[in-house]
PDB file of C-alpha atoms in Angstrom:
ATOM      1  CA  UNK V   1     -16.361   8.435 -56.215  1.00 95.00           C
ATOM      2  CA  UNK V   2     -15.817   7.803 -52.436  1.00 97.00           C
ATOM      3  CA  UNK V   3     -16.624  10.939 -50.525  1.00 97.00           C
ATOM      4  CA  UNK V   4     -16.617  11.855 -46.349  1.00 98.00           C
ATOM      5  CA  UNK V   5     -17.592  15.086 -45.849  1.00 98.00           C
ATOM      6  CA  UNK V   6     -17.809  16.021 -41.898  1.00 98.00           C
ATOM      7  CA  UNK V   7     -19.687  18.962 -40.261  1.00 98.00           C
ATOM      8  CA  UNK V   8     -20.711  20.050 -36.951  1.00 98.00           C
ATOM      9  CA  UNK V   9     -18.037  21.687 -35.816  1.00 97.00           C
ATOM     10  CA  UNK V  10     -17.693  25.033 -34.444  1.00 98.00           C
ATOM     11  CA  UNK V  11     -16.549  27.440 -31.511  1.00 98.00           C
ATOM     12  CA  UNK V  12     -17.769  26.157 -27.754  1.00 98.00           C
ATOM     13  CA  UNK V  13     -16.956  27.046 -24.847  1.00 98.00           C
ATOM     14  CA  UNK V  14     -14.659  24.773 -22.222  1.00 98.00           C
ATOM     15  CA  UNK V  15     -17.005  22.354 -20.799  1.00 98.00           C
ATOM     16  CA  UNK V  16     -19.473  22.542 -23.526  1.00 98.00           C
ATOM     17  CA  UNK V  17     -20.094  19.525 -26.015  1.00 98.00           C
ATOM     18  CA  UNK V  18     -20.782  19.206 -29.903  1.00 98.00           C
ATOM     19  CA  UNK V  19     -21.666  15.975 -31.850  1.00 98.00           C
ATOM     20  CA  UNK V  20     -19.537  15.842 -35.054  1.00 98.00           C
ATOM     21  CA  UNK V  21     -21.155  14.011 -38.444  1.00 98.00           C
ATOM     22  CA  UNK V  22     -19.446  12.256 -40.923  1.00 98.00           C
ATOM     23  CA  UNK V  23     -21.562  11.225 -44.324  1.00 98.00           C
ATOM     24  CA  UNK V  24     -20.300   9.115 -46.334  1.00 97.00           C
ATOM     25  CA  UNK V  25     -21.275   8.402 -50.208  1.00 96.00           C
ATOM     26  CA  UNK V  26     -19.384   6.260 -53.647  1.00 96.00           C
ATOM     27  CA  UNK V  27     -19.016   3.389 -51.422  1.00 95.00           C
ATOM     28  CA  UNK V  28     -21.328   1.335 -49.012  1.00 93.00           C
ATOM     29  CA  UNK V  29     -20.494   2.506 -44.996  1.00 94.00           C
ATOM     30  CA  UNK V  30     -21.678  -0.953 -43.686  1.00 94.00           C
ATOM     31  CA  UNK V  31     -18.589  -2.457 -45.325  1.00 95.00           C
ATOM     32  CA  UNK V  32     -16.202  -0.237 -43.446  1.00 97.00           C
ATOM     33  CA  UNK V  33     -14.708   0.521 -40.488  1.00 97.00           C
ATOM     34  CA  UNK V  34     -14.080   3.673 -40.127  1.00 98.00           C
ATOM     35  CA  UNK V  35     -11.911   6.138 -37.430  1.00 98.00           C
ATOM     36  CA  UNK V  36     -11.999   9.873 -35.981  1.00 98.00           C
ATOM     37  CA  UNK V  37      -8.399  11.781 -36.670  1.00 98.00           C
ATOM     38  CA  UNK V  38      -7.393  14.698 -35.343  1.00 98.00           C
ATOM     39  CA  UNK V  39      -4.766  17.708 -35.661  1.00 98.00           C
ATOM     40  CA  UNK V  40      -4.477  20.709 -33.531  1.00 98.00           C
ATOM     41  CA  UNK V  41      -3.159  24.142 -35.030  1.00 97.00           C
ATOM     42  CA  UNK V  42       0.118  23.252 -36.647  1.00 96.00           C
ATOM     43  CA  UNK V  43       0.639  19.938 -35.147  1.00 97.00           C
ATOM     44  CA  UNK V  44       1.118  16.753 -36.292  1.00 98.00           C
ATOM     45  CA  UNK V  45      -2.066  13.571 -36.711  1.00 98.00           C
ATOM     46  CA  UNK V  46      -3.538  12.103 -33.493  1.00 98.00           C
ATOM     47  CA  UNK V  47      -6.127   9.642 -33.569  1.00 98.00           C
ATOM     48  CA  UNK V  48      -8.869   9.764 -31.770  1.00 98.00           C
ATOM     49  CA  UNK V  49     -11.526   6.891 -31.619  1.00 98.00           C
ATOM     50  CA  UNK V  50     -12.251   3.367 -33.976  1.00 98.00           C
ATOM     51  CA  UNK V  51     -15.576   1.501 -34.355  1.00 98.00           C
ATOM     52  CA  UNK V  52     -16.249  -1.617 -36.048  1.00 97.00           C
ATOM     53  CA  UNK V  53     -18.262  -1.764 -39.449  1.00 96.00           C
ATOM     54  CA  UNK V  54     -21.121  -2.976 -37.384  1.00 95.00           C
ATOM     55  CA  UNK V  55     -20.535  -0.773 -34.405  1.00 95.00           C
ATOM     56  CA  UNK V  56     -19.990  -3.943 -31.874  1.00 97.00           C
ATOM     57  CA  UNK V  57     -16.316  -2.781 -31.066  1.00 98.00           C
ATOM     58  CA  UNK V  58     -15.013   0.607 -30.600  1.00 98.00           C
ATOM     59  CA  UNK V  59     -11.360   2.057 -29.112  1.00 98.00           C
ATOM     60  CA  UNK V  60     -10.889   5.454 -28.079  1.00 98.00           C
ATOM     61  CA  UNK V  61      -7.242   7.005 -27.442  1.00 98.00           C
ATOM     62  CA  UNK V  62      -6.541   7.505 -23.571  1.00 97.00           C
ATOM     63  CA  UNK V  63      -6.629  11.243 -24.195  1.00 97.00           C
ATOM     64  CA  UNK V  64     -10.581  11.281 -25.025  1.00 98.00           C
ATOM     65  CA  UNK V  65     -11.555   8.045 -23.454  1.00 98.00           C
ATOM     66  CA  UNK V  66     -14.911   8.443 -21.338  1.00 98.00           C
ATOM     67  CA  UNK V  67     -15.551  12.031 -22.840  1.00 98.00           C
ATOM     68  CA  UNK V  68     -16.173  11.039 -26.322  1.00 98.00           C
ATOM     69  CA  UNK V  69     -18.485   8.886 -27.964  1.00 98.00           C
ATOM     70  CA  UNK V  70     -18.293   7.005 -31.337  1.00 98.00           C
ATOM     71  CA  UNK V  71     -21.703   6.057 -33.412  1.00 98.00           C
ATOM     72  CA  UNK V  72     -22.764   5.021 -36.879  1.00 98.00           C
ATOM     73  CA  UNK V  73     -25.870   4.704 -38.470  1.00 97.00           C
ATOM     74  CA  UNK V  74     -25.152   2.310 -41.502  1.00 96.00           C
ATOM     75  CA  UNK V  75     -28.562   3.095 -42.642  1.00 96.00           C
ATOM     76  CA  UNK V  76     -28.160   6.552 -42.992  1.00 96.00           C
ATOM     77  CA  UNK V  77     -24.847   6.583 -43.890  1.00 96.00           C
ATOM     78  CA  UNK V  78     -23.369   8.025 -41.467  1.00 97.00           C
ATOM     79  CA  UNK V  79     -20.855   8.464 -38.887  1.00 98.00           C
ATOM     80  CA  UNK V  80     -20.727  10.448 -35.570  1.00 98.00           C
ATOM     81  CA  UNK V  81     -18.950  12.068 -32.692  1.00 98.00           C
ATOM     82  CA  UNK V  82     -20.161  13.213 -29.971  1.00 98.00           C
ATOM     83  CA  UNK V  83     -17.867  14.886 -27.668  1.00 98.00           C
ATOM     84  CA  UNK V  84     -18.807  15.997 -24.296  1.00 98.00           C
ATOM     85  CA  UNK V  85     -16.709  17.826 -21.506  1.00 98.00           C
ATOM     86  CA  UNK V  86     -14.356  19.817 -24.113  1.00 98.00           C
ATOM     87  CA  UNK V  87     -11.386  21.436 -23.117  1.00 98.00           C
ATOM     88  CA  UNK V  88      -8.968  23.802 -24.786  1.00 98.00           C
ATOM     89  CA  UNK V  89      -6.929  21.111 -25.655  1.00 98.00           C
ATOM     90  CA  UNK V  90      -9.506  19.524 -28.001  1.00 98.00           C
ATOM     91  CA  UNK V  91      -9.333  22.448 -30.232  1.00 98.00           C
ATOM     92  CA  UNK V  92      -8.728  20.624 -33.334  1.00 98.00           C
ATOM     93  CA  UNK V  93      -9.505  19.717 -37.016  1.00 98.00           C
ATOM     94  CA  UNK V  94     -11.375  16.865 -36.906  1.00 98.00           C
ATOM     95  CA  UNK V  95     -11.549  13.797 -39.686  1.00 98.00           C
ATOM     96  CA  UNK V  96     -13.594  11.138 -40.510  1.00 98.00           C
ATOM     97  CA  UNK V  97     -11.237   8.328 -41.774  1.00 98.00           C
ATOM     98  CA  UNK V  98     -12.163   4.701 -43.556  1.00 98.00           C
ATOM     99  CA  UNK V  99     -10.400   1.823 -42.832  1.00 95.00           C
ATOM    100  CA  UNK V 100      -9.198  -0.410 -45.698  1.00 94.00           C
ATOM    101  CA  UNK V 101      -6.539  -3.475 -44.485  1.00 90.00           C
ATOM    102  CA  UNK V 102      -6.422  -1.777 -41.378  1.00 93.00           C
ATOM    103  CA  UNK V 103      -4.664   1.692 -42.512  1.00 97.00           C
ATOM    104  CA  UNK V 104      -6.645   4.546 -43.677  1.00 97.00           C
ATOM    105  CA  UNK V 105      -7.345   5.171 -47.112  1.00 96.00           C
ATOM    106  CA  UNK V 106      -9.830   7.942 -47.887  1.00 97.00           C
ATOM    107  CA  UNK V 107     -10.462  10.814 -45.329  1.00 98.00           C
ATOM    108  CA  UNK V 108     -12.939  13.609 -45.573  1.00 98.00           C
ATOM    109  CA  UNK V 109     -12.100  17.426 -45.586  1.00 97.00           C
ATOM    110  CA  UNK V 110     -12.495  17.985 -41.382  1.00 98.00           C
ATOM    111  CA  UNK V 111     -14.277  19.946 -40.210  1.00 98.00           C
ATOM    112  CA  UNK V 112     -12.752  22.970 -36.946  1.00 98.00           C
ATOM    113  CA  UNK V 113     -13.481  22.486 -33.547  1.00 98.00           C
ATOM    114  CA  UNK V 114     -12.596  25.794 -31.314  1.00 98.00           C
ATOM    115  CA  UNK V 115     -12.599  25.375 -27.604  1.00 98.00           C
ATOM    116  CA  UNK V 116     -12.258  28.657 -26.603  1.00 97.00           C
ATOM    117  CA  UNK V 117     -14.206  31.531 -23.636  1.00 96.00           C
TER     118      UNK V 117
ATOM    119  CA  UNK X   1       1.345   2.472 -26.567  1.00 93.00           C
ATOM    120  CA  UNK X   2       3.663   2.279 -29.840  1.00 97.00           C
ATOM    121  CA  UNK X   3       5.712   5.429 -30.332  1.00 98.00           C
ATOM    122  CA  UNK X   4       6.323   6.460 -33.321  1.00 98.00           C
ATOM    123  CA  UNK X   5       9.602   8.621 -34.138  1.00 98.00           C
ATOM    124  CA  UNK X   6      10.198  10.269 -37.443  1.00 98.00           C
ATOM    125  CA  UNK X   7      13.505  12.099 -38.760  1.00 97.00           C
ATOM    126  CA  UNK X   8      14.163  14.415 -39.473  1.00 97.00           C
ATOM    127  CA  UNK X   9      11.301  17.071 -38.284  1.00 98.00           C
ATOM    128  CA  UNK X  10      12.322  19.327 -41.575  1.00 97.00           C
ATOM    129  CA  UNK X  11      14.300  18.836 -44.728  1.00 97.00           C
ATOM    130  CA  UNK X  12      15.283  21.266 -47.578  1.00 96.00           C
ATOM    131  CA  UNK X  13      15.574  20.001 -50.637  1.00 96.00           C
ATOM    132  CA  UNK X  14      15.551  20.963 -54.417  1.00 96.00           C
ATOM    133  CA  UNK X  15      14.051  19.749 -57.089  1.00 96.00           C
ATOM    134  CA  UNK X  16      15.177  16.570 -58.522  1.00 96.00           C
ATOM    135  CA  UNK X  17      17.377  15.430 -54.894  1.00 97.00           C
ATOM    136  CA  UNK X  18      16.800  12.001 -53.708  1.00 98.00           C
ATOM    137  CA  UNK X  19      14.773  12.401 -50.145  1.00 97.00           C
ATOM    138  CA  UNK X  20      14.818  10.013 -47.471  1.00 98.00           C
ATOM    139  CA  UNK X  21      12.406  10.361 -44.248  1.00 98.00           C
ATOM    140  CA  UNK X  22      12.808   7.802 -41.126  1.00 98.00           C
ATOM    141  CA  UNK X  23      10.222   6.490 -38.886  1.00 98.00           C
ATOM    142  CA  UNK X  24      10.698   4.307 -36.091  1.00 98.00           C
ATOM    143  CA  UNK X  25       8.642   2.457 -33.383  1.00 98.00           C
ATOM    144  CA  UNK X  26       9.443   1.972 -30.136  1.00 98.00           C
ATOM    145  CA  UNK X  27       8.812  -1.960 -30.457  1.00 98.00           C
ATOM    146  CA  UNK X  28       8.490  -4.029 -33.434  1.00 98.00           C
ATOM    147  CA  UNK X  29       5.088  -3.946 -35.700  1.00 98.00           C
ATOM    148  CA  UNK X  30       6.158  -6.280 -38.761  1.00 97.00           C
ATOM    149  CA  UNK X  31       5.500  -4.408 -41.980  1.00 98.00           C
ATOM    150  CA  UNK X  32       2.306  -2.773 -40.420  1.00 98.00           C
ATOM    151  CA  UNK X  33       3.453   0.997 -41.432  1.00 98.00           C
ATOM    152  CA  UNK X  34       1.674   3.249 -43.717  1.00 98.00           C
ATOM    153  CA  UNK X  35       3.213   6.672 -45.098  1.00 98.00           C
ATOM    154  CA  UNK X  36       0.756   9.684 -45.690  1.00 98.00           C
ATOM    155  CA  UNK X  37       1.049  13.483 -47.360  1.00 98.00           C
ATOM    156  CA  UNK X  38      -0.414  16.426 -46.308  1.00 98.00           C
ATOM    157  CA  UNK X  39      -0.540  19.446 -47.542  1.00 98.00           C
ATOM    158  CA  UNK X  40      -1.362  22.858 -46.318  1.00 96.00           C
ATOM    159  CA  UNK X  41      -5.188  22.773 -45.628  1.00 96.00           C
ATOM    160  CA  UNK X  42      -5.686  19.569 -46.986  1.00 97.00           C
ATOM    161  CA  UNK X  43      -6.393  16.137 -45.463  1.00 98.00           C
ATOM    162  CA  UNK X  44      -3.812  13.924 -45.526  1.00 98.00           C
ATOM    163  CA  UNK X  45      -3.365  10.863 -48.691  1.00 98.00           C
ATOM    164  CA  UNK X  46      -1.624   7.614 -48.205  1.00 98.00           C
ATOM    165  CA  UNK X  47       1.304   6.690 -50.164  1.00 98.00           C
ATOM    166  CA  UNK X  48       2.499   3.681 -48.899  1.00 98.00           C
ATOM    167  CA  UNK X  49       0.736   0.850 -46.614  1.00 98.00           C
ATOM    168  CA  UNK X  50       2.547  -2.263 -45.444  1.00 98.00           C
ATOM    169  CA  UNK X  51       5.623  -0.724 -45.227  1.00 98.00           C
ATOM    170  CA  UNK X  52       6.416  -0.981 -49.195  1.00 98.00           C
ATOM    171  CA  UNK X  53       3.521  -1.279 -51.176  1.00 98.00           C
ATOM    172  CA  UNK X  54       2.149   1.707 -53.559  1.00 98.00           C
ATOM    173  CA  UNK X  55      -1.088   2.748 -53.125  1.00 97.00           C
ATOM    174  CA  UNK X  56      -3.093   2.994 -56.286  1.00 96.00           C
ATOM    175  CA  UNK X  57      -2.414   6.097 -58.562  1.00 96.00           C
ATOM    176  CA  UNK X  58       0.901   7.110 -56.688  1.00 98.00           C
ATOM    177  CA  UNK X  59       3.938   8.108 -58.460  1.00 98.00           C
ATOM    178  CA  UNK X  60       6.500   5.263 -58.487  1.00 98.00           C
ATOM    179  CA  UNK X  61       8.956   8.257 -57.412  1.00 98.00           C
ATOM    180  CA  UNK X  62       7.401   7.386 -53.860  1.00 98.00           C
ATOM    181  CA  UNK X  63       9.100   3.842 -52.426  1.00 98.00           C
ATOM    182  CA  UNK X  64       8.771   2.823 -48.893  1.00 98.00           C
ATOM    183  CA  UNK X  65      10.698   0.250 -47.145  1.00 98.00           C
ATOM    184  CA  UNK X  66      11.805  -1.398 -43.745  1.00 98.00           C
ATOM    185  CA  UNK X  67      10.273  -3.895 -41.216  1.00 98.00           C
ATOM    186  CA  UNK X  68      10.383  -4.045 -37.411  1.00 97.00           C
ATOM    187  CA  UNK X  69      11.067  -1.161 -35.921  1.00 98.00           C
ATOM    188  CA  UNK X  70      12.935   0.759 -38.855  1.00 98.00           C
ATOM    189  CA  UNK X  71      11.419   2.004 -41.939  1.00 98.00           C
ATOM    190  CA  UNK X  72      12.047   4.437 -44.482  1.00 98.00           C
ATOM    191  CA  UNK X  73       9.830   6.648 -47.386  1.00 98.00           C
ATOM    192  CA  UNK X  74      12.136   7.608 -50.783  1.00 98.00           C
ATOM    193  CA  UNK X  75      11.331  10.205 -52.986  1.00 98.00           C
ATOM    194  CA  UNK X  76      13.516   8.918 -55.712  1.00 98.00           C
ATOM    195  CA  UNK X  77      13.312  12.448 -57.539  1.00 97.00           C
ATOM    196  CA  UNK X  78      11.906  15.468 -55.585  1.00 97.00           C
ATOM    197  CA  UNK X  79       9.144  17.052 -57.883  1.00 96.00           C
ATOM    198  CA  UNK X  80       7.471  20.410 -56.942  1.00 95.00           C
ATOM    199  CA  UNK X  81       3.982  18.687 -55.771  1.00 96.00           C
ATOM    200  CA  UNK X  82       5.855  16.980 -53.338  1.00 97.00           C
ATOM    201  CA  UNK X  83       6.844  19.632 -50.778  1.00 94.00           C
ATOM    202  CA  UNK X  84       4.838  18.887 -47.659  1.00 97.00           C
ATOM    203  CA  UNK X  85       4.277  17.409 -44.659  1.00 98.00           C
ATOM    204  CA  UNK X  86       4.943  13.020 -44.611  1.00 98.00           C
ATOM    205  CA  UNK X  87       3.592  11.236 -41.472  1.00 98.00           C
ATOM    206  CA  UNK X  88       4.034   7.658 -40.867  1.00 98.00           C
ATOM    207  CA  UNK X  89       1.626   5.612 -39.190  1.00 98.00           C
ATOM    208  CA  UNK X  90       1.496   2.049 -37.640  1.00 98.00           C
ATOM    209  CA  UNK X  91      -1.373   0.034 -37.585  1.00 97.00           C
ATOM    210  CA  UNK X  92      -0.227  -3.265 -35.880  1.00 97.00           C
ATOM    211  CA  UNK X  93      -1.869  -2.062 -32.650  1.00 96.00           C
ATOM    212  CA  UNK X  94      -4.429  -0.007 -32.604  1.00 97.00           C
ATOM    213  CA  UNK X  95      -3.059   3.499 -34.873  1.00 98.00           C
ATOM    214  CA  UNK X  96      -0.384   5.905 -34.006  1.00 98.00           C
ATOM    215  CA  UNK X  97       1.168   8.667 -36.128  1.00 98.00           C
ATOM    216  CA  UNK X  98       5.005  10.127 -36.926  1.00 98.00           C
ATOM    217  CA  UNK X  99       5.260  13.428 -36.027  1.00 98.00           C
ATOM    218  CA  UNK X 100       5.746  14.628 -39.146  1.00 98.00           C
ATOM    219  CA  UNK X 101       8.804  15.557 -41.389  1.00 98.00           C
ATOM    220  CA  UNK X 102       7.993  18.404 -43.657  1.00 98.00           C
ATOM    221  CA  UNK X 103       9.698  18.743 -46.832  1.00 98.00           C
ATOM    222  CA  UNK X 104      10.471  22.170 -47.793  1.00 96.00           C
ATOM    223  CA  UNK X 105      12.334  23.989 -50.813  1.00 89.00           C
ATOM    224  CA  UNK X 106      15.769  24.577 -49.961  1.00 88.00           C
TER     225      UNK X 106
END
């Protein structure tokens, strides 16, 4: 059975940083692509950042660009965020998403990210 | 960017009505479209990818159609495990989402 389950989120402060984990099992990471989605308090899907099955290419969306950073770790199975320079605005669920014919077809449970003083 | 515009942003409906949802993209992205659910504390689940074709294990209630810039997700039959939250998503650049169209009980 394909599972993501995420974790490292929590409550930090504006300016602060957290690195989000995504660990994947059923299925073999190193095949996959996989993507960060996210959705604020009652609001609608945004996603966030794409990296290639081997890591060599990675997108981020404009609204995260240069503050976040996207990592995997094939051998551990595993997938990562780390997100530096947070601002209230990034308060979010985040999920780990996997890629299959370019759309996204098993997600994880997210995990809360509270950007709050 | 591609925009992606869905109507309408709520619906009421009963059990058993024939639902419709739009989505449309503010320039053309073939048949790259893919139609989620979510509901309430959940994560979302595809439906649809390539604009029409079922995912594995979906109800064949579920239909999705269009090409271009227009597309459309049918719920042929409204059942009561299908009121929430539908977002469409293209994936012919990079990813964008709908904003969402939640189905409620009218």
């Amino acid at each position: 059975e394909v599972q993501l389950v995420e974790s490292g989120g929590g409550l930090v402060q504006p300016g602060g940083s957290l690195r989000l984990s995504c660990v994947a099992s059923g299925f073999t990471l190193s095949s996959h692509e996989m993507n960060w989605v996210r959705q604020a308090p009652g609001k609608g899907l945004e996603w966030v950042s794409y990296i290639s099955s081997d890591g060599a290419t990675i997108y981020y969306a404009g609204s995260v660009r240069g503050r976040f950073t996207i990592s995997r770790d094939n051998a551990k199975n595993s997938l990562y965020l780390q997100m530096n320079s947070l601002r209230a605005e990034d308060t979010a669920v985040y999920y780990c998403a996997r890629v299959f014919g370019n759309y996204f077809d098993y997600w994880g449970q997210g995990t809360l990210v509270t950007v709050s003083s | 960017d591609i925009q992606m515009t869905q109507s309408p942003s709520t619906l009421s409906a009963s059990v058993g009505d024939r639902v419709t949802i739009t989505c449309r993209a503010s320039q053309t992205i073939g048949s790259w479209l893919a139609w989620y659910q979510q509901k309430p504390g959940k994560a979302p689940k595809v439906l649809i990818y390539k604009a029409s074709s079922l995912e594995n294990g979906v109800p064949s209630r579920f239909s999705g159609s269009g090409s271009g810039t227009e597309f459309t997700l049918t719920i042929s039959s409204l059942q009561p495990d299908d009121f929430a939250t539908y977002y469409c998503q293209q994936y012919n650049s990079l990813w964008t989402f709908g904003q969402g169209t939640k189905v409620e009980i009218k």
